[in-house]
Structures are given as C-alpha cells and as structure tokens.
mmCIF file of C-alpha atoms in Angstrom:
data_model
loop_
_atom_site.group_PDB
_atom_site.id
_atom_site.type_symbol
_atom_site.label_atom_id
_atom_site.label_comp_id
_atom_site.label_asym_id
_atom_site.label_seq_id
_atom_site.Cartn_x
_atom_site.Cartn_y
_atom_site.Cartn_z
ATOM 1 C CA MET A 3 97.934 102.300 106.778
ATOM 2 C CA LYS A 4 101.563 102.990 107.714
ATOM 3 C CA LEU A 5 100.895 102.301 111.410
ATOM 4 C CA ILE A 6 99.039 99.081 110.647
ATOM 5 C CA LYS A 7 101.883 97.846 108.416
ATOM 6 C CA GLU A 8 104.417 98.606 111.163
ATOM 7 C CA ARG A 9 102.476 96.619 113.763
ATOM 8 C CA TYR A 10 101.172 93.681 111.700
ATOM 9 C CA GLU A 11 102.530 91.587 108.841
ATOM 10 C CA VAL A 12 100.122 92.876 106.219
ATOM 11 C CA GLU A 13 99.901 91.040 102.924
ATOM 12 C CA TYR A 14 96.948 92.813 101.344
ATOM 13 C CA PHE A 15 95.005 96.063 101.698
ATOM 14 C CA ASP A 16 91.586 96.613 100.218
ATOM 15 C CA TYR A 17 89.469 99.750 100.085
ATOM 16 C CA SER A 18 85.721 99.929 99.650
ATOM 17 C CA ASN A 19 82.933 102.448 99.895
ATOM 18 C CA THR A 20 80.404 102.280 102.689
ATOM 19 C CA GLY A 21 76.674 102.120 102.252
ATOM 20 C CA LYS A 22 74.164 104.861 103.024
ATOM 21 C CA VAL A 23 73.267 103.634 106.515
ATOM 22 C CA ILE A 24 76.832 103.358 107.838
ATOM 23 C CA SER A 25 77.842 106.656 106.212
ATOM 24 C CA THR A 26 74.833 108.450 107.705
ATOM 25 C CA HIS A 27 75.468 107.230 111.241
ATOM 26 C CA VAL A 28 79.278 107.491 111.312
ATOM 27 C CA GLY A 29 79.800 110.589 109.192
ATOM 28 C CA ILE A 30 82.561 112.054 107.067
ATOM 29 C CA GLY A 31 86.143 110.992 107.722
ATOM 30 C CA MET A 32 85.405 107.622 109.249
ATOM 31 C CA ALA A 33 87.872 104.779 108.910
ATOM 32 C CA GLY A 34 87.794 101.163 109.949
ATOM 33 C CA PHE A 35 89.774 98.039 109.453
ATOM 34 C CA GLY A 36 89.510 94.318 109.932
ATOM 35 C CA ILE A 37 92.222 91.765 110.416
ATOM 36 C CA GLU A 38 92.105 88.115 109.356
ATOM 37 C CA ILE A 39 94.752 85.877 110.898
ATOM 38 C CA ILE A 40 95.520 82.804 108.832
ATOM 39 C CA ARG A 41 97.498 80.114 110.594
#
C-alpha cells in the first residue's frame, strides 16, 4: 500500500475477501490491486 501511494495519487483503498475459486488457485498470501483513472 505504501509503494502504491508513493507512485499514484490514491484517493481510496478498499479491501475485500476473495472467493473459494480464486483462493484455491492462487493460494495463501496473494495480493492484487486495480486502478481506476478518472479524468
């Protein structure tokens, strides 16, 4: 989160749990992020 804030102008962070399928295939400790650019 710190690295993302340093690189991008972040206004909002949100956390959510993943479903069974994604968790099964990716495993413990996975992280992902998405960026929406509003102009």
